[in-house]
Amino acid sequence: MISMKKYIDKAENYILKTYNRYPVVLDRGDGVYLYDLDGKKYLDFAAGIAVFALGYGNQEYNDALKAQIDKILHTSNLYYNQPAIEAAEKIVESSGMKKVFFTNSGTEAIEGALKVARKYAYNKDASKEYEIIAMNHSFHGRSQGALSVTGNSKYQAGFVPKDCVAVFADFNNLEDVKSKITDKTCGIICEVVQGEGGIYPADPEFLKGLRALCDEHDILLIFDEVQCGMGRCGSLYAHDLYGVKPDVMALAKALGCGVPVGAFVVGEKADGALVPGDHGTTYGGNPFATAAVSKVFDLFEKLNLVDHVNEIGAYLSEKLDELTVKYDCIKEHRGIGLMHGLECEMPVAPVITKAMDKGLIIINAGANILRFVPPLVIEKEHVDEMIQILDEVFAELS
Ligand SMILES: *Cc1c(COP(=O)(O)O)cnc(C)c1O
């Protein structure tokens, strides 16, 4: 058998180096555990970055995908296909929104959402060049449009020309957003819980205020639920916790639980902004990807996953609070449902490396923040196992 080291050397020869990867080759998964090529077992608290909500190897999910492969993998958006129709129905019925456009990723869902906001304004007055208001410390993806609204110079620098960059305001600062609105503003985009930016939940008053501002100015409110949606925060969509409806919502990550798929979903006001010819995709909404989406919705319901997130999320929160009290190097614990962050006084890279040595996969959200986005099917015993490893790691590092 070729050793992990040989594969890693090969990877560095052939795969473009846009990541500093951890030196493991992951091979297979089982439940909430991953195994590398050498057979080492890891408890997974990253879930492929908030993707694998159902954990690994859910038989019903796997069977549905296998059956779809045997039937048909891909058609095209020039025709209808059954899985896409069923998946769209489940999204619309569960969100109370109106229509769905399927994409292949989160960043493409954001591209579509931004196009909807621009087109909505353009349809009213085609003479102006429109602007989007986005939040500082946001993350919306790596394509050019999504980068233009990503409020972090680390990601933007060198890629987005200055005049293509959005107007930025401070997250959870309604007055700041208000002061940035002009007659050129066509939409406001924000995450309901900022993910990459460091796990910051929105204040209820902030989201309510954004809704009122968008209504007052007849512009579109876009919620990026790519990371915080799909049950992660203890309701199917994070905005449900706040009772604030967006005009456009972007989904991805856990939407397909491993199959690459995203969506933007429009509400009543935004429905009709895009017309035939305005947007398209070759792969988006293909029967394989949408069979996954459809099964994900069925399994969320069957497993009562949202209730489970609330139960386990409360337990995880309590345990992370205890850890925060115990170690001076942990500054703050933030989070909701099964989306949590521990802000530390120092960079967390050594914590992550040590945790991996001890068989725990965990990720960061910014240099000093540990991020907890486990599969939604984790149980209390897995939380205990994770906490025990982290406790050891912090004890060794303090
Ligand atoms: C991951 C993420 C994206 C981008 O999704 P990709 O599938 O990586 O393109 C967009 N928004 C948020 C909030 C994300 O967490």
Coordinates of N, CA and C and ligand atoms in Angstrom, one line a residue, residues 49 104-108 110 139-142 191 195-196 224-227 252-253 371, ligand 1:
I49 N -16.6 21.0 6.7 CA -17.0 22.4 6.9 C -18.6 22.6 6.8
N104 N -24.4 24.8 -8.0 CA -23.5 23.7 -7.6 C -22.7 24.0 -6.4
S105 N -22.9 25.2 -5.8 CA -22.0 25.6 -4.7 C -22.7 26.8 -4.0
G106 N -22.1 27.2 -2.9 CA -22.5 28.3 -2.1 C -22.2 29.6 -2.9
T107 N -21.0 29.7 -3.4 CA -20.7 31.0 -4.1 C -21.6 31.3 -5.3
E108 N -22.0 30.2 -6.0 CA -22.9 30.4 -7.1 C -24.3 30.8 -6.6
I110 N -24.8 32.7 -4.1 CA -24.7 34.1 -3.8 C -24.7 34.9 -5.1
F139 N -18.4 36.5 5.0 CA -17.8 35.6 4.0 C -19.0 35.1 3.1
H140 N -18.8 35.3 1.8 CA -19.9 34.8 0.9 C -19.3 33.9 -0.2
G141 N -18.0 33.6 -0.3 CA -17.6 32.7 -1.3 C -16.4 33.3 -2.1
R142 N -15.9 32.5 -3.1 CA -14.6 32.9 -3.7 C -14.8 33.3 -5.2
E191 N -25.0 37.4 6.5 CA -25.2 36.0 7.1 C -26.1 36.2 8.4
G195 N -20.1 33.1 9.8 CA -19.3 31.8 10.0 C -17.8 32.1 10.0
E196 N -17.3 32.2 8.8 CA -15.8 32.3 8.6 C -15.3 33.5 9.4
D224 N -27.6 35.1 3.6 CA -26.7 34.0 3.3 C -26.8 32.9 4.4
E225 N -27.5 31.9 4.1 CA -27.7 30.8 5.1 C -26.9 29.5 4.6
V226 N -25.8 29.8 3.8 CA -25.0 28.7 3.3 C -24.5 27.8 4.4
Q227 N -24.0 28.5 5.5 CA -23.4 27.7 6.6 C -24.4 27.6 7.8
A252 N -26.4 26.2 0.7 CA -25.5 25.2 0.1 C -25.0 24.3 1.3
K253 N -23.7 24.1 1.4 CA -23.2 23.2 2.4 C -24.0 22.0 2.8
R371 N -13.7 26.6 15.7 CA -15.1 26.5 15.2 C -15.6 25.1 15.4
Ligands
LIG1 C1 -19.0 28.3 2.6 C2 -19.7 29.6 2.4 C3 -20.0 30.2 1.2 C4 -19.4 29.6 -0.1 O1 -19.8 28.3 -0.4 P1 -18.9 27.5 -1.4 O2 -19.8 26.2 -1.6 O3 -17.6 27.2 -0.8 O4 -18.8 28.2 -2.7 C5 -20.8 31.3 1.1 N1 -21.3 31.8 2.3 C6 -21.1 31.3 3.5 C7 -21.7 31.9 4.7 C8 -20.3 30.2 3.6 O5 -20.0 29.7 4.8

